Short mmCIF file of C-alpha atoms in Angstrom, two decimals:
data_model
loop_
_atom_site.label_atom_id
_atom_site.label_comp_id
_atom_site.label_asym_id
_atom_site.label_seq_id
_atom_site.Cartn_x
_atom_site.Cartn_y
_atom_site.Cartn_z
CA UNK A 1 -37.87 -82.33 67.63
CA UNK A 2 -35.33 -79.55 68.17
CA UNK A 3 -32.48 -82.06 68.07
CA UNK A 4 -33.80 -83.41 64.75
CA UNK A 5 -33.92 -79.88 63.35
CA UNK A 6 -30.34 -79.22 64.49
CA UNK A 7 -29.06 -82.48 62.98
CA UNK A 8 -30.79 -81.98 59.63
CA UNK A 9 -29.74 -78.34 59.39
CA UNK A 10 -26.11 -79.18 60.16
CA UNK A 11 -25.88 -77.49 63.53
CA UNK A 12 -24.89 -80.39 65.80
CA UNK A 13 -22.24 -78.51 67.74
CA UNK A 14 -22.56 -75.20 69.52
CA UNK A 15 -21.52 -72.21 67.44
CA UNK A 16 -20.34 -68.77 68.48
CA UNK A 17 -23.32 -66.51 69.10
CA UNK A 18 -22.43 -63.96 66.38
CA UNK A 19 -22.12 -66.64 63.72
CA UNK A 20 -25.29 -68.35 64.92
CA UNK A 21 -27.24 -65.12 64.52
CA UNK A 22 -25.99 -64.66 60.96
CA UNK A 23 -26.85 -68.25 60.05
CA UNK A 24 -30.32 -67.96 61.56
CA UNK A 25 -30.96 -64.70 59.72
CA UNK A 26 -29.96 -66.10 56.32
CA UNK A 27 -31.41 -69.60 56.53
CA UNK A 28 -34.89 -70.83 55.70
CA UNK A 29 -37.37 -71.57 58.44
CA UNK A 30 -38.19 -75.18 59.28
CA UNK A 31 -41.67 -74.98 57.75
CA UNK A 32 -40.29 -73.50 54.54
CA UNK A 33 -37.66 -76.22 54.34
CA UNK A 34 -40.26 -78.97 54.69
CA UNK A 35 -42.53 -77.36 52.08
CA UNK A 36 -39.58 -77.01 49.67
CA UNK A 37 -38.60 -80.64 50.25
CA UNK A 38 -42.13 -81.90 49.60
CA UNK A 39 -42.57 -79.76 46.48
CA UNK A 40 -39.20 -80.69 44.98
CA UNK A 41 -39.64 -84.38 45.80
CA UNK A 42 -43.13 -84.42 44.28
CA UNK A 43 -41.84 -82.77 41.10
CA UNK A 44 -39.04 -85.34 40.96
CA UNK A 45 -41.44 -88.26 41.33
CA UNK A 46 -43.78 -86.77 38.72
CA UNK A 47 -40.92 -86.34 36.22
CA UNK A 48 -39.74 -89.91 36.81
CA UNK A 49 -43.22 -91.35 36.31
CA UNK A 50 -43.78 -89.18 33.25
CA UNK A 51 -40.47 -90.34 31.81
CA UNK A 52 -41.45 -93.96 32.34
CA UNK A 53 -44.77 -93.37 30.59
CA UNK A 54 -43.12 -91.57 27.67
CA UNK A 55 -40.80 -94.53 27.10
CA UNK A 56 -43.44 -96.24 24.99
CA UNK A 57 -43.80 -93.41 22.44
CA UNK A 58 -42.41 -94.52 19.06
CA UNK A 59 -39.11 -92.97 17.81
CA UNK A 60 -38.68 -90.19 20.44
CA UNK A 61 -39.67 -92.26 23.49
CA UNK A 62 -36.17 -93.26 24.55
CA UNK A 63 -34.87 -89.68 24.43
CA UNK A 64 -37.87 -88.34 26.36
CA UNK A 65 -37.47 -91.10 28.93
CA UNK A 66 -33.80 -90.27 29.45
CA UNK A 67 -34.49 -86.54 29.85
CA UNK A 68 -37.47 -86.77 32.19
CA UNK A 69 -36.09 -89.63 34.28
CA UNK A 70 -32.79 -87.80 34.76
CA UNK A 71 -34.57 -84.58 35.73
CA UNK A 72 -36.73 -86.56 38.15
CA UNK A 73 -33.70 -88.11 39.84
CA UNK A 74 -31.92 -84.77 40.11
CA UNK A 75 -35.00 -83.11 41.61
CA UNK A 76 -35.56 -85.96 44.09
CA UNK A 77 -31.95 -85.94 45.27
CA UNK A 78 -31.90 -82.15 45.33
CA UNK A 79 -34.99 -82.09 47.54
CA UNK A 80 -32.95 -83.31 50.51
CA UNK A 81 -30.85 -80.17 50.26
CA UNK A 82 -33.83 -78.27 51.63
CA UNK A 83 -33.67 -80.31 54.83
CA UNK A 84 -29.95 -80.27 55.56
CA UNK A 85 -28.50 -77.58 53.32
CA UNK A 86 -26.36 -77.95 50.21
CA UNK A 87 -22.91 -78.00 51.83
CA UNK A 88 -23.81 -80.63 54.41
CA UNK A 89 -25.50 -82.69 51.68
CA UNK A 90 -22.33 -82.62 49.57
CA UNK A 91 -20.10 -83.42 52.56
CA UNK A 92 -22.25 -86.43 53.43
CA UNK A 93 -22.39 -87.61 49.83
CA UNK A 94 -18.61 -87.74 49.62
CA UNK A 95 -17.96 -89.45 52.96
CA UNK A 96 -15.86 -92.62 52.55
CA UNK A 97 -18.81 -94.90 53.32
CA UNK A 98 -20.99 -93.25 50.64
CA UNK A 99 -18.35 -92.43 48.04
CA UNK A 100 -18.91 -95.49 45.80
CA UNK A 101 -22.70 -95.01 45.79
CA UNK A 102 -22.25 -91.31 44.97
CA UNK A 103 -19.91 -92.04 42.06
CA UNK A 104 -22.23 -94.71 40.66
CA UNK A 105 -25.22 -92.36 40.91
CA UNK A 106 -23.39 -89.47 39.24
CA UNK A 107 -22.06 -91.66 36.43
#
């Protein structure tokens, strides 16, 4: 379990002790990260489902769908930043093997 926490938080390699103390003092605890992930992912799923339901409203349905579905996708993708941190998330998104998928998703 500790190895999983280190991998998801971006601390695979050993760090100098002074830097490790600063990172530990400024980072979220594991329980807080999991709670943030679950909350953000649930909000993202709710927005996506709500957007799909609002699609059938006459005249404004398409606009509401686009707004809520986009917010739902952003929240769902952003929820993983709680687990691994924003910088590691961005580094992994722009790795050569994931670059095409990242560009398609952003476009």
